[in-house]
Amino acid sequence: MQNAYFPLFVSKGALEAEKEHVEGFAAEVAWVTKSGQSDLIEPIAIRPTSETIMYPAYAKWIRSHRDLPLKLNQWTNVVRWEFKHPTPFLRTREFLWQEGHSAFATRPEADEEVLQILDLYARVYEELLAVPVIKGRKSEKEKFAGGLYTTTVEAFISANGRAIQGATSHCLGQNFSKMFHIEFVDEESKKQLVWQNSWGLTTRTIGVCVMVHGDDKGLVLPPRVAPIQVAVIHIISAKDSDETKSSIFNTMVEISSQLTSAGIRAKADTRDNYSAGWKFAHWEQKGVPIRIEIGPKDLAAGQCVAVARRSGAKTVLKLGPTLSADVSRLLSSIQAEMLSNARADRDSRLSVVTEWAQFVPSLDLGHMVLAPWCERVECEENIKKLTGPAAAAEAKAAAAAAAAASADDKADSDAAAAEASKGLTGAAKTLCIPFEQPEMVPGQLCFSGCGCAARAFTLWGRSY
Ligand code: 86X
């Protein structure tokens, strides 16, 4: 895989080279129509994605089986004039992404890469951002129509009960190589079409991380991605002698340089024109995973106090050579705890249902729903209609009544979830058909009541 960069502008002709699937997106394309006050002779599009810019080059660069596989990645910003409501990072008209585009001689090679990339994306979410995701395949309705099949990682934002697509990895088959004439001569001197994949991850990752971990005090950043992992703050009062002040000051600088040389991203906030309390709030809002406090009593005892941003847990740590290893361990445990916490939260908002009657009430509790489904496009469209605004209002009242009627803890938390998801409007759609499947009983019918046989458990939800 190599990095590359292709231009921002797409000519009308190039964009129309794949008219069929562009048609579905046409309303989102942004066009430059003027320079200064003069109209351009031909408007020029700003890339919404780069297939039509890159693939003509692929057609020229690929001649022989020796040119394959060709794998390019580019980091670009793209523009899509969406109609859905914009939300910072999660849905913006301009976003930064990496888009990978690869070409192979055979389908098995392409199939293998689709899953390798999807696994990398899952690891970005789980191992770096501490956000659990569900890997799976998109339904026919939700897949990228220009390709053969689409795989996805799906995340969940429990604050509002909405699911969100985290990243996508497509097998394009030979659809694009047909349109763009991307051909190669194989070992038997026969002309063949290449098999292609494309895959993308966007700055939406940042929004998902913020929404999943943030709290009322602001950001909560997982240690592995936090630009500052440790903020060192001194606690002194006017009563302290100048000598005490300066030795505390020296110690905090020492602590931060000791941590920095151990590879920990530490910062000593030595400003003395802000109070310690002000600085606590400041670094909390910025999501710094650990703050280290040091005051005169700590210094005398040869210790400092580490406070975890997420849980508020305090740990007394010895100053000296063991400090950086101790802080390192704390950072790792915070990272692990953030993921397991987010996973438990997500799992508590996931219902498995087999009957239509359970479906909308579960959604209205702000849950994702895993249900045996027939995988028919008409069935998905029908469910979308049945869960539209009007139907949702009716079911919401029923869910509230059910929660009120029952008095145990479960009902209380369900009622709280329902409360939190008020205003959770919009139709339900399939998020993915998870690779990891619960066992299905023989003869299981589709949960929708359409009467067809179920093919797989499918994840449904209201989504961004
Ligand atoms: C689909 C497909 C694919 C490379 C990815 O999902 C990953 C990275 N591209 C993108 N798609 C469009 O093709 C598209 C085209 C136009 Cl013209 C548009 F305005 C919006 C689009 N949105 C998505």
CSV table of C-alpha atoms and ligand atoms in Angstrom, one decimal:
chain,number,residue,atom,x,y,z
A,1,MET,CA,0.0,0.0,0.0
A,2,GLN,CA,1.3,3.4,-1.0
A,3,ASN,CA,0.0,6.9,-0.2
A,4,ALA,CA,-1.1,9.1,-3.0
A,5,TYR,CA,-2.9,12.4,-3.6
A,6,PHE,CA,-5.3,13.1,-6.5
A,7,PRO,CA,-6.9,16.5,-7.3
A,8,LEU,CA,-9.9,18.1,-5.6
A,9,PHE,CA,-11.8,19.0,-8.8
A,10,VAL,CA,-13.7,16.6,-11.0
A,11,SER,CA,-14.7,17.6,-14.5
A,12,LYS,CA,-18.3,17.0,-15.5
A,13,GLY,CA,-17.3,14.4,-18.0
A,14,ALA,CA,-15.2,12.4,-15.5
A,15,LEU,CA,-18.0,12.4,-12.9
A,16,GLU,CA,-20.4,11.2,-15.5
A,17,ALA,CA,-18.2,8.3,-16.4
A,18,GLU,CA,-20.0,6.3,-13.7
A,19,LYS,CA,-23.4,8.0,-14.3
A,20,GLU,CA,-25.4,5.0,-13.0
A,21,HIS,CA,-24.5,5.2,-9.4
A,22,VAL,CA,-23.6,8.9,-9.3
A,23,GLU,CA,-27.3,9.6,-10.2
A,24,GLY,CA,-28.4,8.4,-6.8
A,25,PHE,CA,-26.0,11.0,-5.2
A,26,ALA,CA,-26.3,13.8,-7.7
A,27,ALA,CA,-28.1,16.1,-5.4
A,28,GLU,CA,-25.2,16.1,-3.0
A,29,VAL,CA,-22.5,17.2,-5.5
A,30,ALA,CA,-21.1,20.7,-5.0
A,31,TRP,CA,-20.3,22.5,-8.2
A,32,VAL,CA,-18.0,25.5,-8.8
A,33,THR,CA,-19.9,27.7,-11.3
A,34,LYS,CA,-18.0,31.0,-11.1
A,35,SER,CA,-14.6,32.5,-10.9
A,36,GLY,CA,-15.0,36.0,-9.6
A,37,GLN,CA,-18.0,37.4,-11.4
A,38,SER,CA,-17.7,35.3,-14.6
A,39,ASP,CA,-19.5,32.1,-15.1
A,40,LEU,CA,-17.3,29.1,-15.9
A,41,ILE,CA,-17.8,27.7,-19.4
A,42,GLU,CA,-18.3,24.3,-17.8
A,43,PRO,CA,-19.0,23.9,-14.0
A,44,ILE,CA,-16.5,21.8,-12.2
A,45,ALA,CA,-17.4,19.4,-9.3
A,46,ILE,CA,-15.7,19.2,-5.9
A,47,ARG,CA,-14.9,15.5,-5.2
A,48,PRO,CA,-17.6,13.8,-3.1
A,49,THR,CA,-15.3,10.7,-3.3
A,50,SER,CA,-12.5,10.0,-5.7
A,51,GLU,CA,-13.4,7.0,-7.9
A,52,THR,CA,-14.0,9.1,-11.0
A,53,ILE,CA,-10.7,10.9,-10.5
A,54,MET,CA,-8.5,7.9,-9.6
A,55,TYR,CA,-9.9,5.1,-11.8
A,56,PRO,CA,-9.0,6.7,-15.2
A,57,ALA,CA,-5.4,6.7,-13.9
A,58,TYR,CA,-5.8,3.1,-12.8
A,59,ALA,CA,-6.8,2.2,-16.4
A,60,LYS,CA,-3.6,3.7,-17.7
A,61,TRP,CA,-1.3,2.3,-15.0
A,62,ILE,CA,-2.5,-1.2,-15.0
A,63,ARG,CA,-1.5,-3.2,-18.1
A,64,SER,CA,-0.2,-6.6,-16.9
A,65,HIS,CA,-0.7,-9.0,-14.1
A,66,ARG,CA,2.7,-7.8,-12.9
A,67,ASP,CA,1.1,-4.4,-12.1
A,68,LEU,CA,-1.2,-6.0,-9.6
A,69,PRO,CA,-2.1,-5.7,-6.9
A,70,LEU,CA,-2.3,-1.9,-7.0
A,71,LYS,CA,-3.1,-0.4,-3.6
A,72,LEU,CA,-3.3,3.3,-3.1
A,73,ASN,CA,-4.5,5.3,-0.1
A,74,GLN,CA,-5.2,9.0,0.1
A,75,TRP,CA,-6.1,11.4,2.8
A,76,THR,CA,-8.4,14.0,1.4
A,77,ASN,CA,-11.2,16.3,2.4
A,78,VAL,CA,-14.4,15.7,0.4
A,79,VAL,CA,-17.6,17.6,0.1
A,80,ARG,CA,-21.2,16.2,0.2
A,81,TRP,CA,-24.0,18.7,0.3
A,82,GLU,CA,-26.1,16.5,2.6
A,83,PHE,CA,-29.8,17.2,3.4
A,84,LYS,CA,-29.7,15.6,6.8
A,85,HIS,CA,-29.0,17.9,9.7
A,86,PRO,CA,-25.3,18.6,10.1
A,87,THR,CA,-23.7,17.7,13.5
A,88,PRO,CA,-20.1,18.6,14.3
A,89,PHE,CA,-17.7,15.7,13.3
A,90,LEU,CA,-20.6,13.2,12.9
A,91,ARG,CA,-22.2,14.6,9.8
A,92,THR,CA,-20.5,17.6,8.1
A,93,ARG,CA,-20.7,18.8,4.5
A,94,GLU,CA,-16.9,18.7,4.4
A,95,PHE,CA,-15.0,15.9,6.0
A,96,LEU,CA,-11.5,14.5,6.1
A,97,TRP,CA,-11.1,10.8,5.4
A,98,GLN,CA,-8.7,8.3,4.1
A,99,GLU,CA,-9.9,6.5,1.0
A,100,GLY,CA,-8.2,3.3,0.0
A,101,HIS,CA,-8.6,1.9,-3.5
A,102,SER,CA,-7.1,-1.4,-4.5
A,103,ALA,CA,-7.1,-3.5,-7.6
A,104,PHE,CA,-6.4,-7.3,-7.7
A,105,ALA,CA,-6.2,-10.0,-10.4
A,106,THR,CA,-8.6,-12.3,-8.5
A,107,ARG,CA,-11.7,-12.2,-6.4
A,108,PRO,CA,-10.3,-14.2,-3.5
A,109,GLU,CA,-7.5,-11.6,-3.0
A,110,ALA,CA,-10.1,-8.8,-3.0
A,111,ASP,CA,-12.4,-10.7,-0.6
A,112,GLU,CA,-9.5,-11.2,1.8
A,113,GLU,CA,-8.5,-7.6,1.8
A,114,VAL,CA,-12.0,-6.4,2.5
A,115,LEU,CA,-11.9,-8.2,5.9
A,116,GLN,CA,-8.3,-7.2,6.7
A,117,ILE,CA,-9.2,-3.6,6.3
A,118,LEU,CA,-12.4,-4.0,8.2
A,119,ASP,CA,-10.4,-5.5,11.0
A,120,LEU,CA,-8.0,-2.5,11.0
A,121,TYR,CA,-11.0,-0.2,11.3
A,122,ALA,CA,-12.5,-2.2,14.2
A,123,ARG,CA,-9.1,-2.0,15.9
A,124,VAL,CA,-8.9,1.8,15.4
A,125,TYR,CA,-12.3,2.0,17.3
A,126,GLU,CA,-11.7,-0.6,20.0
A,127,GLU,CA,-7.9,-0.4,20.7
A,128,LEU,CA,-7.3,3.3,20.1
A,129,LEU,CA,-10.7,5.1,20.7
A,130,ALA,CA,-12.0,2.5,23.3
A,131,VAL,CA,-15.3,2.4,21.3
A,132,PRO,CA,-16.8,-1.1,20.9
A,133,VAL,CA,-18.0,-1.8,17.3
A,134,ILE,CA,-20.1,-4.5,15.6
A,135,LYS,CA,-18.6,-5.9,12.4
A,136,GLY,CA,-20.9,-7.0,9.7
A,137,ARG,CA,-22.2,-6.8,6.1
A,138,LYS,CA,-24.7,-4.2,4.9
A,139,SER,CA,-28.1,-5.2,3.6
A,140,GLU,CA,-28.7,-4.9,-0.1
A,141,LYS,CA,-30.6,-1.7,0.6
A,142,GLU,CA,-27.9,-0.1,2.7
A,143,LYS,CA,-24.8,-1.3,0.8
A,144,PHE,CA,-22.9,0.9,-1.6
A,145,ALA,CA,-25.0,0.4,-4.8
A,146,GLY,CA,-21.9,0.7,-7.0
A,147,GLY,CA,-20.2,-2.3,-5.5
A,148,LEU,CA,-20.7,-6.0,-4.9
A,149,TYR,CA,-21.0,-6.0,-1.1
A,150,THR,CA,-20.3,-3.6,1.7
A,151,THR,CA,-18.9,-4.4,5.1
A,152,THR,CA,-19.1,-2.0,8.1
A,153,VAL,CA,-18.2,-1.4,11.7
A,154,GLU,CA,-21.2,0.0,13.6
A,155,ALA,CA,-20.9,2.0,16.8
A,156,PHE,CA,-23.6,3.1,19.3
A,157,ILE,CA,-24.1,6.4,21.1
A,158,SER,CA,-26.0,5.6,24.2
A,159,ALA,CA,-26.7,9.2,25.2
A,160,ASN,CA,-29.3,9.4,22.5
A,161,GLY,CA,-29.8,5.7,21.5
A,162,ARG,CA,-28.5,6.2,18.0
A,163,ALA,CA,-26.3,3.9,16.1
A,164,ILE,CA,-23.7,5.2,13.8
A,165,GLN,CA,-21.6,3.7,11.0
A,166,GLY,CA,-17.9,3.9,12.0
A,167,ALA,CA,-16.2,3.0,8.7
A,168,THR,CA,-16.8,0.9,5.6
A,169,SER,CA,-14.9,-1.6,3.5
A,170,HIS,CA,-16.4,-2.5,0.1
A,171,CYS,CA,-15.8,-5.2,-2.5
A,172,LEU,CA,-16.5,-3.4,-5.8
A,173,GLY,CA,-16.3,-6.6,-7.8
A,174,GLN,CA,-15.7,-5.7,-11.5
A,175,ASN,CA,-18.4,-3.0,-11.7
A,176,PHE,CA,-15.9,-0.2,-11.8
A,177,SER,CA,-13.3,-2.0,-13.9
A,178,LYS,CA,-16.0,-2.4,-16.6
A,179,MET,CA,-17.0,1.3,-16.5
A,180,PHE,CA,-13.4,2.6,-16.5
A,181,HIS,CA,-11.8,-0.2,-18.6
A,182,ILE,CA,-9.3,-1.2,-16.0
A,183,GLU,CA,-7.9,-4.3,-17.6
A,184,PHE,CA,-4.8,-6.4,-17.4
A,185,VAL,CA,-3.2,-9.2,-19.4
A,186,ASP,CA,-3.0,-12.3,-17.3
A,187,GLU,CA,-0.3,-15.1,-17.4
A,188,GLU,CA,-2.0,-16.8,-20.3
A,189,SER,CA,-2.0,-13.5,-22.3
A,190,LYS,CA,-5.7,-13.1,-21.8
A,191,LYS,CA,-7.3,-9.8,-21.2
A,192,GLN,CA,-9.1,-9.6,-17.8
A,193,LEU,CA,-11.0,-7.1,-15.7
A,194,VAL,CA,-9.5,-6.3,-12.3
A,195,TRP,CA,-11.3,-6.9,-9.0
A,196,GLN,CA,-11.5,-3.8,-6.9
A,197,ASN,CA,-12.1,-2.8,-3.3
A,198,SER,CA,-12.5,0.6,-1.7
A,199,TRP,CA,-12.5,1.6,2.0
A,200,GLY,CA,-12.8,4.7,4.1
A,201,LEU,CA,-12.5,6.0,7.6
A,202,THR,CA,-13.4,9.6,8.4
A,203,THR,CA,-13.0,12.3,11.1
A,204,ARG,CA,-16.4,11.0,12.3
A,205,THR,CA,-14.2,8.8,14.5
A,206,ILE,CA,-13.5,11.9,16.6
A,207,GLY,CA,-17.2,12.7,17.0
A,208,VAL,CA,-18.0,9.1,18.0
A,209,CYS,CA,-15.2,9.1,20.5
A,210,VAL,CA,-16.4,12.4,22.0
A,211,MET,CA,-20.0,11.3,22.2
A,212,VAL,CA,-19.3,7.8,23.6
A,213,HIS,CA,-16.9,8.9,26.4
A,214,GLY,CA,-17.7,12.6,27.1
A,215,ASP,CA,-19.5,13.6,30.3
A,216,ASP,CA,-21.0,16.8,31.8
A,217,LYS,CA,-17.5,18.1,32.6
A,218,GLY,CA,-16.4,17.8,28.9
A,219,LEU,CA,-14.2,15.5,26.9
A,220,VAL,CA,-12.9,12.2,28.2
A,221,LEU,CA,-10.1,11.0,26.0
A,222,PRO,CA,-8.8,7.5,25.9
A,223,PRO,CA,-5.1,7.5,26.9
A,224,ARG,CA,-3.9,6.1,23.6
A,225,VAL,CA,-5.2,9.0,21.5
A,226,ALA,CA,-4.9,11.8,24.1
A,227,PRO,CA,-2.4,14.5,22.9
A,228,ILE,CA,-1.7,15.1,26.6
A,229,GLN,CA,-2.0,12.1,28.8
A,230,VAL,CA,-0.9,13.6,32.1
A,231,ALA,CA,-1.3,17.1,33.4
A,232,VAL,CA,0.9,17.9,36.4
A,233,ILE,CA,-0.6,20.5,38.7
A,234,HIS,CA,0.9,22.0,41.9
A,235,ILE,CA,-1.2,22.8,44.8
A,236,ILE,CA,0.2,25.6,46.9
A,237,SER,CA,-1.2,28.3,49.1
A,238,ALA,CA,-0.2,31.8,50.0
A,239,LYS,CA,1.0,30.5,53.3
A,240,ASP,CA,3.6,28.3,51.8
A,241,SER,CA,7.2,29.6,52.0
A,242,ASP,CA,9.0,30.6,48.8
A,243,GLU,CA,11.4,27.7,49.4
A,244,THR,CA,8.5,25.2,49.5
A,245,LYS,CA,7.0,26.8,46.4
A,246,SER,CA,10.2,26.5,44.4
A,247,SER,CA,10.9,22.9,45.4
A,248,ILE,CA,7.3,21.9,44.4
A,249,PHE,CA,7.8,23.8,41.2
A,250,ASN,CA,11.0,21.9,40.5
A,251,THR,CA,9.5,18.6,41.4
A,252,MET,CA,6.6,19.0,39.0
A,253,VAL,CA,9.0,19.9,36.2
A,254,GLU,CA,11.1,16.8,37.1
A,255,ILE,CA,7.9,14.6,37.1
A,256,SER,CA,6.9,15.8,33.7
A,257,SER,CA,10.4,15.3,32.2
A,258,GLN,CA,10.7,11.9,33.8
A,259,LEU,CA,7.3,10.9,32.3
A,260,THR,CA,8.2,12.4,28.9
A,261,SER,CA,11.4,10.4,28.7
A,262,ALA,CA,9.4,7.3,29.4
A,263,GLY,CA,7.3,8.0,26.3
A,264,ILE,CA,4.3,9.4,28.3
A,265,ARG,CA,2.8,12.6,26.9
A,266,ALA,CA,3.0,14.8,30.1
A,267,LYS,CA,2.7,18.5,30.7
A,268,ALA,CA,3.5,20.4,33.8
A,269,ASP,CA,1.1,23.3,34.1
A,270,THR,CA,3.4,25.6,35.9
A,271,ARG,CA,1.3,28.7,35.5
A,272,ASP,CA,0.9,30.5,38.9
A,273,ASN,CA,-1.6,33.0,37.7
A,274,TYR,CA,-4.4,30.4,37.7
A,275,SER,CA,-5.6,28.6,40.8
A,276,ALA,CA,-5.3,24.8,41.1
A,277,GLY,CA,-9.1,24.5,41.0
A,278,TRP,CA,-9.3,26.4,37.8
A,279,LYS,CA,-6.6,24.2,36.3
A,280,PHE,CA,-8.4,21.0,37.4
A,281,ALA,CA,-11.5,22.1,35.5
A,282,HIS,CA,-9.5,23.2,32.5
A,283,TRP,CA,-7.7,19.9,32.0
A,284,GLU,CA,-10.9,18.0,32.8
A,285,GLN,CA,-12.7,19.8,30.1
A,286,LYS,CA,-9.9,18.9,27.7
A,287,GLY,CA,-10.3,15.3,28.6
A,288,VAL,CA,-6.7,14.7,29.8
A,289,PRO,CA,-6.9,11.1,31.2
A,290,ILE,CA,-4.8,11.7,34.4
A,291,ARG,CA,-4.0,14.7,36.5
A,292,ILE,CA,-1.1,14.5,38.9
A,293,GLU,CA,-1.4,16.7,42.0
A,294,ILE,CA,1.5,17.7,44.1
A,295,GLY,CA,1.4,19.8,47.3
A,296,PRO,CA,3.7,20.5,50.2
A,297,LYS,CA,2.5,17.5,52.2
A,298,ASP,CA,2.9,15.2,49.2
A,299,LEU,CA,6.4,16.5,48.6
A,300,ALA,CA,7.4,15.9,52.3
A,301,ALA,CA,6.0,12.3,52.0
A,302,GLY,CA,7.8,11.7,48.7
A,303,GLN,CA,4.6,11.1,46.8
A,304,CYS,CA,2.0,12.6,44.4
A,305,VAL,CA,-1.7,11.9,43.8
A,306,ALA,CA,-2.9,10.7,40.4
A,307,VAL,CA,-6.6,11.4,39.6
A,308,ALA,CA,-8.3,9.6,36.7
A,309,ARG,CA,-10.4,11.9,34.5
A,310,ARG,CA,-13.1,9.3,33.8
A,311,SER,CA,-13.8,7.8,37.2
A,312,GLY,CA,-12.3,10.4,39.5
A,313,ALA,CA,-10.4,7.6,41.3
A,314,LYS,CA,-7.3,8.8,43.2
A,315,THR,CA,-4.1,6.8,43.5
A,316,VAL,CA,-1.2,7.8,45.6
A,317,LEU,CA,2.1,7.2,43.7
A,318,LYS,CA,5.7,7.2,45.0
A,319,LEU,CA,8.0,9.8,43.6
A,320,GLY,CA,11.2,8.5,42.2
A,321,PRO,CA,12.3,5.9,39.7
A,322,THR,CA,9.1,3.8,39.9
A,323,LEU,CA,6.8,6.7,39.0
A,324,SER,CA,6.8,6.4,35.2
A,325,ALA,CA,6.0,2.6,35.3
A,326,ASP,CA,3.2,3.3,37.7
A,327,VAL,CA,1.7,6.0,35.5
A,328,SER,CA,2.0,3.8,32.5
A,329,ARG,CA,0.1,1.0,34.2
A,330,LEU,CA,-2.6,3.5,35.2
A,331,LEU,CA,-3.0,4.7,31.7
A,332,SER,CA,-3.3,1.2,30.4
A,333,SER,CA,-5.9,0.3,32.9
A,334,ILE,CA,-7.9,3.5,32.1
A,335,GLN,CA,-7.8,2.6,28.4
A,336,ALA,CA,-9.1,-0.9,29.2
A,337,GLU,CA,-11.7,0.3,31.6
A,338,MET,CA,-13.0,2.9,29.0
A,339,LEU,CA,-13.6,0.1,26.5
A,340,SER,CA,-15.2,-2.3,28.9
A,341,ASN,CA,-17.4,0.4,30.3
A,342,ALA,CA,-18.5,1.5,26.8
A,343,ARG,CA,-19.1,-2.1,25.9
A,344,ALA,CA,-21.2,-2.8,29.0
A,345,ASP,CA,-23.2,0.3,28.3
A,346,ARG,CA,-23.8,-0.6,24.6
A,347,ASP,CA,-24.7,-4.2,25.5
A,348,SER,CA,-27.3,-3.1,28.0
A,349,ARG,CA,-28.9,-1.2,25.2
A,350,LEU,CA,-29.1,-4.1,22.8
A,351,SER,CA,-32.3,-6.2,22.6
A,352,VAL,CA,-32.7,-9.5,20.9
A,353,VAL,CA,-36.2,-9.9,19.6
A,354,THR,CA,-38.0,-12.5,17.5
A,355,GLU,CA,-41.5,-10.9,17.2
A,356,TRP,CA,-42.6,-7.7,15.6
A,357,ALA,CA,-44.6,-6.7,18.8
A,358,GLN,CA,-41.3,-6.4,20.7
A,359,PHE,CA,-39.5,-4.4,18.0
A,360,VAL,CA,-40.7,-0.8,18.1
A,361,PRO,CA,-41.0,-0.7,22.0
A,362,SER,CA,-37.3,-1.8,22.1
A,363,LEU,CA,-36.3,0.9,19.6
A,364,ASP,CA,-38.2,3.4,21.6
A,365,LEU,CA,-36.2,2.5,24.7
A,366,GLY,CA,-33.2,3.7,22.8
A,367,HIS,CA,-32.0,0.2,22.0
A,368,MET,CA,-30.5,-1.4,19.0
A,369,VAL,CA,-32.3,-4.6,18.1
A,370,LEU,CA,-31.0,-7.9,16.9
A,371,ALA,CA,-33.7,-9.8,15.1
A,372,PRO,CA,-34.0,-12.8,12.7
A,373,TRP,CA,-34.7,-11.3,9.3
A,374,CYS,CA,-35.5,-12.5,5.8
A,375,GLU,CA,-33.0,-10.0,4.1
A,376,ARG,CA,-35.6,-8.9,1.5
A,377,VAL,CA,-35.4,-5.3,0.3
A,378,GLU,CA,-39.2,-4.9,0.3
A,379,CYS,CA,-39.3,-6.1,3.9
A,380,GLU,CA,-36.7,-3.5,5.0
A,381,GLU,CA,-38.6,-0.8,3.2
A,382,ASN,CA,-41.8,-1.8,4.8
A,383,ILE,CA,-40.2,-1.7,8.3
A,384,LYS,CA,-38.8,1.7,7.5
A,385,LYS,CA,-42.3,2.9,6.8
A,386,LEU,CA,-43.8,1.2,9.9
A,387,THR,CA,-41.2,2.9,12.1
A,388,GLY,CA,-41.5,6.3,10.6
A,389,PRO,CA,-42.5,9.4,12.7
A,390,ALA,CA,-46.3,8.6,13.0
A,391,ALA,CA,-45.9,5.0,14.0
A,392,ALA,CA,-43.1,5.8,16.4
A,393,ALA,CA,-45.1,8.3,18.4
A,394,GLU,CA,-47.8,5.7,19.0
A,395,ALA,CA,-45.3,3.0,20.1
A,396,LYS,CA,-43.5,5.5,22.4
A,397,ALA,CA,-46.7,5.9,24.4
A,398,ALA,CA,-47.1,2.2,24.7
A,399,ALA,CA,-43.5,1.8,25.9
A,400,ALA,CA,-43.9,4.5,28.5
A,401,ALA,CA,-47.1,2.8,29.8
A,402,ALA,CA,-45.3,-0.6,30.0
A,403,ALA,CA,-42.4,0.9,31.9
A,404,ALA,CA,-44.8,2.6,34.3
A,405,ALA,CA,-46.8,-0.5,34.9
A,406,SER,CA,-43.8,-2.6,36.0
A,407,ALA,CA,-42.0,-1.5,39.1
A,408,ASP,CA,-38.6,-3.4,39.2
A,409,ASP,CA,-35.2,-1.9,38.6
A,410,LYS,CA,-35.1,-3.0,35.0
A,411,ALA,CA,-38.2,-1.1,34.3
A,412,ASP,CA,-36.8,2.0,36.0
A,413,SER,CA,-33.6,1.9,33.9
A,414,ASP,CA,-35.8,1.3,30.8
A,415,ALA,CA,-37.9,4.3,31.7
A,416,ALA,CA,-34.8,6.3,32.1
A,417,ALA,CA,-33.5,5.2,28.7
A,418,ALA,CA,-36.8,6.0,27.1
A,419,GLU,CA,-36.6,9.5,28.7
A,420,ALA,CA,-33.1,10.0,27.4
A,421,SER,CA,-34.2,8.9,23.9
A,422,LYS,CA,-37.1,11.3,23.7
A,423,GLY,CA,-37.0,13.1,20.4
A,424,LEU,CA,-35.3,10.0,19.0
A,425,THR,CA,-37.2,10.1,15.8
A,426,GLY,CA,-36.6,8.7,12.4
A,427,ALA,CA,-37.3,5.3,10.9
A,428,ALA,CA,-35.4,2.2,11.9
A,429,LYS,CA,-33.0,0.7,9.3
A,430,THR,CA,-30.7,-2.2,9.2
A,431,LEU,CA,-27.2,-1.4,10.5
A,432,CYS,CA,-25.6,-4.6,9.5
A,433,ILE,CA,-25.9,-8.3,9.4
A,434,PRO,CA,-23.3,-9.1,12.1
A,435,PHE,CA,-20.5,-11.6,11.3
A,436,GLU,CA,-21.0,-13.0,14.8
A,437,GLN,CA,-24.4,-14.6,14.9
A,438,PRO,CA,-26.6,-15.9,17.7
A,439,GLU,CA,-27.8,-19.5,17.1
A,440,MET,CA,-31.0,-19.6,15.0
A,441,VAL,CA,-33.7,-22.2,15.6
A,442,PRO,CA,-34.6,-24.3,12.6
A,443,GLY,CA,-37.7,-22.9,10.7
A,444,GLN,CA,-37.3,-19.5,12.3
A,445,LEU,CA,-39.4,-16.9,10.5
A,446,CYS,CA,-38.6,-13.3,9.8
A,447,PHE,CA,-39.4,-11.1,12.9
A,448,SER,CA,-41.4,-8.7,10.8
A,449,GLY,CA,-44.3,-11.1,10.4
A,450,CYS,CA,-43.9,-11.1,6.6
A,451,GLY,CA,-44.1,-14.9,6.7
A,452,CYS,CA,-40.7,-15.5,5.0
A,453,ALA,CA,-38.0,-17.6,6.4
A,454,ALA,CA,-35.3,-15.8,8.4
A,455,ARG,CA,-31.9,-15.9,6.9
A,456,ALA,CA,-29.8,-14.2,9.6
A,457,PHE,CA,-30.0,-12.2,12.7
A,458,THR,CA,-29.8,-8.5,11.6
A,459,LEU,CA,-28.9,-5.5,13.7
A,460,TRP,CA,-31.5,-2.7,13.5
A,461,GLY,CA,-31.6,0.8,14.9
A,462,ARG,CA,-32.2,4.4,14.5
A,463,SER,CA,-29.1,5.9,13.3
A,464,TYR,CA,-27.2,9.1,12.4
B,1,86X,C1,-20.0,6.0,-2.1
B,1,86X,C2,-17.9,4.7,-1.9
B,1,86X,C3,-16.5,4.6,-1.3
B,1,86X,C4,-14.2,5.3,-1.4
B,1,86X,C5,-16.4,4.5,0.1
B,1,86X,O1,-17.4,4.4,0.8
B,1,86X,C6,-15.0,4.5,0.8
B,1,86X,C7,-14.0,5.3,0.1
B,1,86X,N1,-15.5,5.5,-1.9
B,1,86X,C8,-18.5,6.1,-1.7
B,1,86X,N2,-20.5,7.4,-2.4
B,1,86X,C9,-20.4,7.9,-3.6
B,1,86X,O2,-19.9,7.2,-4.5
B,1,86X,C10,-20.9,9.2,-3.8
B,1,86X,C11,-20.8,9.8,-5.1
B,1,86X,C12,-21.3,11.0,-5.2
B,1,86X,CL1,-21.2,11.7,-6.8
B,1,86X,C13,-21.8,11.8,-4.2
B,1,86X,F1,-22.2,13.0,-4.4
B,1,86X,C14,-21.8,11.2,-2.9
B,1,86X,C15,-21.4,9.9,-2.7
B,1,86X,N3,-21.4,9.3,-1.5
B,1,86X,C16,-21.0,8.1,-1.4
